[in-house]
mmCIF file of C-alpha atoms in Angstrom:
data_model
loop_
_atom_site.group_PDB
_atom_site.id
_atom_site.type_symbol
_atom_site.label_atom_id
_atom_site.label_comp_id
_atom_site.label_asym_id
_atom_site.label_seq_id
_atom_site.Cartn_x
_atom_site.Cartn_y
_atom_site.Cartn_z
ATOM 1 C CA UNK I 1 -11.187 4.021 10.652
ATOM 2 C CA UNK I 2 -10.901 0.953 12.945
ATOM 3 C CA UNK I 3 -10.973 1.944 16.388
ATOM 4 C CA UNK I 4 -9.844 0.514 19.903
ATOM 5 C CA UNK I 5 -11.433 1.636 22.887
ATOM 6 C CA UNK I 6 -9.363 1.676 26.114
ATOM 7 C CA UNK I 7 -11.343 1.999 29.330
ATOM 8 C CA UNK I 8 -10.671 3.619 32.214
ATOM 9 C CA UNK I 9 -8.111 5.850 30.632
ATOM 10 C CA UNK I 10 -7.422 6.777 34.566
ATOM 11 C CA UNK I 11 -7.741 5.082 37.449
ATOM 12 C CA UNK I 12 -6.822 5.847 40.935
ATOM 13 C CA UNK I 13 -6.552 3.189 43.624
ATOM 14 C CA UNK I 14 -5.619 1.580 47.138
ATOM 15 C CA UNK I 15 -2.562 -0.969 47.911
ATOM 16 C CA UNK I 16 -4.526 -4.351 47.417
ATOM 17 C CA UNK I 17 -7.251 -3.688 45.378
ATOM 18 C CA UNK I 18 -7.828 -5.231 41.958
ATOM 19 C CA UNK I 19 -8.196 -3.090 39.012
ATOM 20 C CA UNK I 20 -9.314 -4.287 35.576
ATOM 21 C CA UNK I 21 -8.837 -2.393 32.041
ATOM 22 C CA UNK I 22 -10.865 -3.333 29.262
ATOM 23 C CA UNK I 23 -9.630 -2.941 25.620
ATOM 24 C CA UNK I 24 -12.265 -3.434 22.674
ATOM 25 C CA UNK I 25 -12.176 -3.205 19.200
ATOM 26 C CA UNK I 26 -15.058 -1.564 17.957
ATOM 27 C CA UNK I 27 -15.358 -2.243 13.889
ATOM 28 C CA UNK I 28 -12.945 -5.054 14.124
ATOM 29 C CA UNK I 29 -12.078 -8.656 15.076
ATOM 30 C CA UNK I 30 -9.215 -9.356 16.590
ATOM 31 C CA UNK I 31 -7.928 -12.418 16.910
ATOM 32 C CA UNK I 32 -4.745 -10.940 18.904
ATOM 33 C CA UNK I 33 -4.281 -8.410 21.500
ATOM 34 C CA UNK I 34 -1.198 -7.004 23.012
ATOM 35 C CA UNK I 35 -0.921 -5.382 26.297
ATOM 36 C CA UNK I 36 2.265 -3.047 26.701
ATOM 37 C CA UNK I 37 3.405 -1.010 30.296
ATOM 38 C CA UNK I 38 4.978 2.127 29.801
ATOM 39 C CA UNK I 39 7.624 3.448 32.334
ATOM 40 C CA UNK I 40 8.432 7.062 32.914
ATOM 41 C CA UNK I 41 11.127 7.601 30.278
ATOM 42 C CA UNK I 42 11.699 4.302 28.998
ATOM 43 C CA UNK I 43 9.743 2.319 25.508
ATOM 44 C CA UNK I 44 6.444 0.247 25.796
ATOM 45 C CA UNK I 45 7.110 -3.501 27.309
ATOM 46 C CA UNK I 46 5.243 -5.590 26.024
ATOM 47 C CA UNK I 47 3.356 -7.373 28.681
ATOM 48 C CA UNK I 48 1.489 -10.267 27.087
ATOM 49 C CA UNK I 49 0.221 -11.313 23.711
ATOM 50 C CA UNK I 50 -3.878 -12.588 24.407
ATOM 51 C CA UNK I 51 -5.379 -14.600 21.841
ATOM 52 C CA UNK I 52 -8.797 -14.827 21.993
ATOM 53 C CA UNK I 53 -10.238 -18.554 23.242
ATOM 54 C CA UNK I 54 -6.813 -19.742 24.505
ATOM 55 C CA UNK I 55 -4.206 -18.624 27.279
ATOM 56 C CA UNK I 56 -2.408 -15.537 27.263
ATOM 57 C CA UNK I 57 1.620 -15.439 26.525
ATOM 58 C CA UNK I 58 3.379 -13.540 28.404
ATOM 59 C CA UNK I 59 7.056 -12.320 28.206
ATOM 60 C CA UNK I 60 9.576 -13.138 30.775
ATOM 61 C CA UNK I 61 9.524 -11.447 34.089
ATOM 62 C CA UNK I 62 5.999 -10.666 33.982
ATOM 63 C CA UNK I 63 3.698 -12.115 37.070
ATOM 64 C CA UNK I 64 1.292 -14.161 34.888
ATOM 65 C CA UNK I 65 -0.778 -14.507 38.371
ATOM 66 C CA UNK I 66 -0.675 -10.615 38.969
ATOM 67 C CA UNK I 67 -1.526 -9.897 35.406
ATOM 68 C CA UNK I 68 -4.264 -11.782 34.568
ATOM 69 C CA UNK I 69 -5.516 -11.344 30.554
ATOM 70 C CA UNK I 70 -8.683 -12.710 29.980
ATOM 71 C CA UNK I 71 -9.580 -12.359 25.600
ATOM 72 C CA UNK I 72 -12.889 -13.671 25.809
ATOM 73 C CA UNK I 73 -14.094 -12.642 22.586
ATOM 74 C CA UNK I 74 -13.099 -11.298 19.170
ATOM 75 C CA UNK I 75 -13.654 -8.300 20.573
ATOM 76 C CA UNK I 76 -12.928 -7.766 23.915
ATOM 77 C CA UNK I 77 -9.769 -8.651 25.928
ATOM 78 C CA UNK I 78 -9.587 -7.655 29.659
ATOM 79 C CA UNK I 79 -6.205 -6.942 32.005
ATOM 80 C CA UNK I 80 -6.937 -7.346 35.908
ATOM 81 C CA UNK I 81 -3.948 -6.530 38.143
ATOM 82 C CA UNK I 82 -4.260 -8.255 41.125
ATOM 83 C CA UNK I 83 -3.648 -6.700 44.437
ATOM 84 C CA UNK I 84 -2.088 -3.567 42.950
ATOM 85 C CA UNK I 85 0.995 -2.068 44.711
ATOM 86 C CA UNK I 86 2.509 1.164 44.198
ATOM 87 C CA UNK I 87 5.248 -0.065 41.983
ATOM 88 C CA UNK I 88 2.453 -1.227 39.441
ATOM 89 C CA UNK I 89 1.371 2.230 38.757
ATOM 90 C CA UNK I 90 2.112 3.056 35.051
ATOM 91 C CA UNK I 91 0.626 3.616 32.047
ATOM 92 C CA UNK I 92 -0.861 0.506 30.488
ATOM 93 C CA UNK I 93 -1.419 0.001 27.004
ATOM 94 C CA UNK I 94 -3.331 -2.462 24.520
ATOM 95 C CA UNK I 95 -2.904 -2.558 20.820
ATOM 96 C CA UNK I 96 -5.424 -5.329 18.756
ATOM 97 C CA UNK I 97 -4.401 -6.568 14.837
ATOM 98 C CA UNK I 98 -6.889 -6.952 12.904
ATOM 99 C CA UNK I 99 -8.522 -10.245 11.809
ATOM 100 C CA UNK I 100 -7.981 -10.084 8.236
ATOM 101 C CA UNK I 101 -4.739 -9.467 8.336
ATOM 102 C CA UNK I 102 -4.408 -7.393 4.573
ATOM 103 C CA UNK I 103 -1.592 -5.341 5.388
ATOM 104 C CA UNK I 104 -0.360 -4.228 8.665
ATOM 105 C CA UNK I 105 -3.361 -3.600 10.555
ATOM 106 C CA UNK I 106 -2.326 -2.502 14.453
ATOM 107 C CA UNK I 107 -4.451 -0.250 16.409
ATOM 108 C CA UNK I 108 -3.726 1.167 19.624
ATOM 109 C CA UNK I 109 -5.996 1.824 22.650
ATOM 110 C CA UNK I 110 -5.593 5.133 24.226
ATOM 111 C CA UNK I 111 -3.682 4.205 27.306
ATOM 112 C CA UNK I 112 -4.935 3.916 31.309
ATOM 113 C CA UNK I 113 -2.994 5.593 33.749
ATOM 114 C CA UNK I 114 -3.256 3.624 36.511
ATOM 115 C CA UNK I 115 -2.279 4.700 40.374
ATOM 116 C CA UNK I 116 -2.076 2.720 43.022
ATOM 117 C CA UNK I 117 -2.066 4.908 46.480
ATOM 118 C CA UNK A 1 15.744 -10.979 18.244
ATOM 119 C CA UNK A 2 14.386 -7.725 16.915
ATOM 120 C CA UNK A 3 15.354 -4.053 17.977
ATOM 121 C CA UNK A 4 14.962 -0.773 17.423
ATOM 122 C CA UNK A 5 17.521 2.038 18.411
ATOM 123 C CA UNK A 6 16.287 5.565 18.598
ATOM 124 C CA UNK A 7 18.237 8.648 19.074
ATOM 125 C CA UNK A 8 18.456 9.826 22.753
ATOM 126 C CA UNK A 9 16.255 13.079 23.677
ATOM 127 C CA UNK A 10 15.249 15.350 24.402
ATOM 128 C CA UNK A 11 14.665 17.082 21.543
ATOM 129 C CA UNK A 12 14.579 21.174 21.782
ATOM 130 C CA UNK A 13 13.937 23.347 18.761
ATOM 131 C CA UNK A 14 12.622 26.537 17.640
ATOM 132 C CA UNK A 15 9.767 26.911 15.712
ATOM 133 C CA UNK A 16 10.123 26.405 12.132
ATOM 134 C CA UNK A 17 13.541 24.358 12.925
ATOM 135 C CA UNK A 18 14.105 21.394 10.808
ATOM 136 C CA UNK A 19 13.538 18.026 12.658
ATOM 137 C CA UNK A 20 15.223 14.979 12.213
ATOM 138 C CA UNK A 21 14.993 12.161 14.779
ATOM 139 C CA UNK A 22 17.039 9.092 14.007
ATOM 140 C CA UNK A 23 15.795 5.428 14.209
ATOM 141 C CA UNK A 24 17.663 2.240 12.848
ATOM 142 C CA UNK A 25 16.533 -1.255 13.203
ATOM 143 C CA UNK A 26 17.295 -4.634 13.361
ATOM 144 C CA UNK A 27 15.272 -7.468 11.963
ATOM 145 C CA UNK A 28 15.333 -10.983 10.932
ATOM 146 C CA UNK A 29 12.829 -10.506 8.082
ATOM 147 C CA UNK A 30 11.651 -7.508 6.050
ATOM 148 C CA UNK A 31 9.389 -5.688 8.570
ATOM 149 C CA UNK A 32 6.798 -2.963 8.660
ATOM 150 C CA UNK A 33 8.224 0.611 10.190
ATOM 151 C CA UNK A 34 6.232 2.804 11.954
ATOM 152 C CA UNK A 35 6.515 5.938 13.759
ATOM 153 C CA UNK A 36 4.005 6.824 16.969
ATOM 154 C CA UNK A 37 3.489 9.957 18.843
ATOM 155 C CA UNK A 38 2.481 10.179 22.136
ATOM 156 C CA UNK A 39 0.955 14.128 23.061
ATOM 157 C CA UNK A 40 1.055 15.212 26.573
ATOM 158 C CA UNK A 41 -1.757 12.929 28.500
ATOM 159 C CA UNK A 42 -2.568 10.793 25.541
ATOM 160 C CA UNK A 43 -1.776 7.477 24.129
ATOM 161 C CA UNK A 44 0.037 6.697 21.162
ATOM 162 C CA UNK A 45 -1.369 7.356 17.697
ATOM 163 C CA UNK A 46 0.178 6.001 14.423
ATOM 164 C CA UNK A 47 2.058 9.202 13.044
ATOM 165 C CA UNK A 48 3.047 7.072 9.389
ATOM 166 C CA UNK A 49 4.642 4.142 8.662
ATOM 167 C CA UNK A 50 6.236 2.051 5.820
ATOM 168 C CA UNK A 51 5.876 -1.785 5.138
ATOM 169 C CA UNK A 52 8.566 -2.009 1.864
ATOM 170 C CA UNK A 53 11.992 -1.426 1.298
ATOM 171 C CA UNK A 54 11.758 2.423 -0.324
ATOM 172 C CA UNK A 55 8.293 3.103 0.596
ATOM 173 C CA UNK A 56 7.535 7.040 2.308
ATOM 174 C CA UNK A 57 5.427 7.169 5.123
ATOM 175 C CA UNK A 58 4.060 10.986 5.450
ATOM 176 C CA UNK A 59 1.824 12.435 7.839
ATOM 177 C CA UNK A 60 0.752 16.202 8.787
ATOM 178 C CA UNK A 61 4.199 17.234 7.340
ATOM 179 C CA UNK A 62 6.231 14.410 8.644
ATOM 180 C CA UNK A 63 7.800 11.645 6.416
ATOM 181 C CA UNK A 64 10.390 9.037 7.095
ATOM 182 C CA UNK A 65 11.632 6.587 4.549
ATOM 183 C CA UNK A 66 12.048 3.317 4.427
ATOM 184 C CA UNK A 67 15.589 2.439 3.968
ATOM 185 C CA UNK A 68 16.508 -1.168 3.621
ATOM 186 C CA UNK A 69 19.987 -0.407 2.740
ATOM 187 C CA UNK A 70 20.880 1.367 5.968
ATOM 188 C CA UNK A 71 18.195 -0.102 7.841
ATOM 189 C CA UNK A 72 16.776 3.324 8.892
ATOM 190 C CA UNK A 73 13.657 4.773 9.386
ATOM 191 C CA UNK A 74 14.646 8.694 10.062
ATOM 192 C CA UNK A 75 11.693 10.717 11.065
ATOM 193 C CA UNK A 76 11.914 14.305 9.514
ATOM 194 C CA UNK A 77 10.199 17.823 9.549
ATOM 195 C CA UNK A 78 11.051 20.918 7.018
ATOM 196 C CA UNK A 79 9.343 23.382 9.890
ATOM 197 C CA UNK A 80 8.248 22.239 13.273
ATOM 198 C CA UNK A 81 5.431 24.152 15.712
ATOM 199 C CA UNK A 82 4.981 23.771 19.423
ATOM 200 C CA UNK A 83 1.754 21.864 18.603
ATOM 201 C CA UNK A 84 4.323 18.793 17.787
ATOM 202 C CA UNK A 85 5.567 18.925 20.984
ATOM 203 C CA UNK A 86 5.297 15.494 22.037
ATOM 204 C CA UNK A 87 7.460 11.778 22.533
ATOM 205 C CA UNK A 88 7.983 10.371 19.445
ATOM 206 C CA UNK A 89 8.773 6.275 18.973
ATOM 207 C CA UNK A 90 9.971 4.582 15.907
ATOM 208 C CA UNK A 91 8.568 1.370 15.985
ATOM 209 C CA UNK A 92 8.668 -2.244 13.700
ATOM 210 C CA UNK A 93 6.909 -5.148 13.353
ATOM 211 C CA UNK A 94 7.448 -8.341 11.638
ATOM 212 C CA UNK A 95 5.034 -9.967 9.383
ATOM 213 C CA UNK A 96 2.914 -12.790 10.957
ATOM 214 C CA UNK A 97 1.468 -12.677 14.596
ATOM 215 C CA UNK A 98 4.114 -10.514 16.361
ATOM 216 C CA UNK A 99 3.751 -7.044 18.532
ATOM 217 C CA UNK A 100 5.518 -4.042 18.064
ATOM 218 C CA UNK A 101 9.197 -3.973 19.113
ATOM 219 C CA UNK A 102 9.533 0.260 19.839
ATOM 220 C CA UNK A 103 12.519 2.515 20.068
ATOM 221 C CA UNK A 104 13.035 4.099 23.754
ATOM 222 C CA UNK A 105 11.353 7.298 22.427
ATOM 223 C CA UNK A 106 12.365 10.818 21.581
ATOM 224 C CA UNK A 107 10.849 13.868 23.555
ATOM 225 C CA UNK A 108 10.720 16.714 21.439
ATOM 226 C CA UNK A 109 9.849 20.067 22.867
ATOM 227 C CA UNK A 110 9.102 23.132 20.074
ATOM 228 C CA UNK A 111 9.377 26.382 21.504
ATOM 229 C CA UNK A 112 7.750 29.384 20.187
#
C-alpha cells in the first residue's frame, strides 16, 4: 500500500535551533500535503496545507515565518521550525492525498516528536 | 465550517467488554468518515472508514457505519483486548482538496 515516510520520528533540541521534518511519499504523487500539531490531550491542528510548486496555506494563528513548508516536489514536502522554543515541542504530523484522486486517498506519516530543551 | 464531536474519554473496559465510542459530524457536503488510532508512541493509522451514506467500514473487529440520517459515525467492538489500548479519533473529510477535520480523540484503556 501507498506509504508516507516521516523523518525524524524524534528529535531532541536546544532553544534557538532550527529543526526540519521531512515527509515523503514513497509510491505516490502528491500534489497536496498537510502538516497537523498534536497537543497533549487535544485533536490534530492542522498547521498548513503545502501544494507542491506554489506557497503554503496556512490556518490562522499559525507563524507562517516560524513554520516554514517548503513542497518542492511531488514527493517531498519539508517543515523547518525556526528558532524552536519550548512551547513548540509537540508531536508534528504530515498526511499527503494522493495524485489521482480515485477515491479518498489520505496517508499519514508516522509522526515526529519534537523537543525543544 | 466542518466538525466533528467525539465522545469525551477516557475509555476503561475489561477485556472482552463491548466498545462503543460515539462520533457525530457536521458537514456542508456528503463527506468521507474515517476512524484513526493512535498506539502508545506511534502515529496515527487509518483503523476504517466510510465515503457513502450506509456504507460499513470494518477493521480487525471494529466497524462503524455510516449514518447519514443521524450524521454518526459510532465506532464499535463485540470484545475488546488490551492490545487496543490506544486514542482513537473519528475523523471526516470533504470531497475536493481539503484535510481532515478530527474529533478531540477517545483514550481507551483495556484491562486484562
Amino acid at each position: 500500500g501507498a506509504v508516507v515516510s516521516q523523518h525524524p520520528s524524534r528529535v531532541i533540541c536546544k532553544s534557538g535551533t532550527s529543526v526540519k521534518i521531512e515527509c515523503r511519499s514513497l509510491d505516490f504523487q502528491a500534489t497536496t500535503m498537510f502538516w497537523y500539531r498534536q497537543f497533549p490531550k487535544q485533536s490534530l491542528m492542522l498547521m498548513a496545507t503545502s501544494n507542491e510548486g506554489s506557497k503554503a496555506t496556512y490556518e490562522q494563528g499559525v507563524e507562517k515565518d516560524k513554520f516554514l513548508i517548503n513542497h518542492a516536489s511531488l514527493t517531498l514536502s519539508t517543515l523547518t521550525v525556526t528558532s524552536a522554543h519550548p512551547e513548540d515541542s509537540s508531536f508534528y504530523i504530515c498526511s499527503a492525498r494522493d495524485k489521482t484522486g480515485q477515491g479518498e486517498k489520505l496517508f499519514f506519516g508516522s509522526g515526529t516528536q519534537l523537543s525543544v530543551l | 465550517g466542518n466538525s466533528v464531536t467525539q465522545m469525551e474519554g477516557p475509555v476503561t473496559l475489561s477485556e472482552e467488554a463491548f466498545l462503543t465510542i460515539n462520533c457525530t459530524y457536521t458537514a456542508t457536503g456528503y463527506p468521507s468518515l474515517f476512524w484513526y488510532v493512535q498506539y502508545p508512541g506511534e502515529g496515527l493509522q487509518l483503523l476504517l472508514k466510510a465515503t457513502k451514506a450506509d456504507d460499513k467500514g470494518s477493521n480487525k473487529g471494529f466497524e462503524a457505519t455510516y449514518r447519514k440520517e443521524t450524521t454518526s459515525f459510532h465506532l464499535e467492538k463485540g470484545s475488546v483486548q488490551v492490545s487496543d489500548s490506544a486514542v482513537y479519533f473519528c475523523a471526516l473529510s470533504d470531497t475536493g482538496n481539503t484535510p481532515l477535520v478530527f474529533g478531540k480523540g477517545t483514550r481507551l484503556s483495556v484491562i486484562a
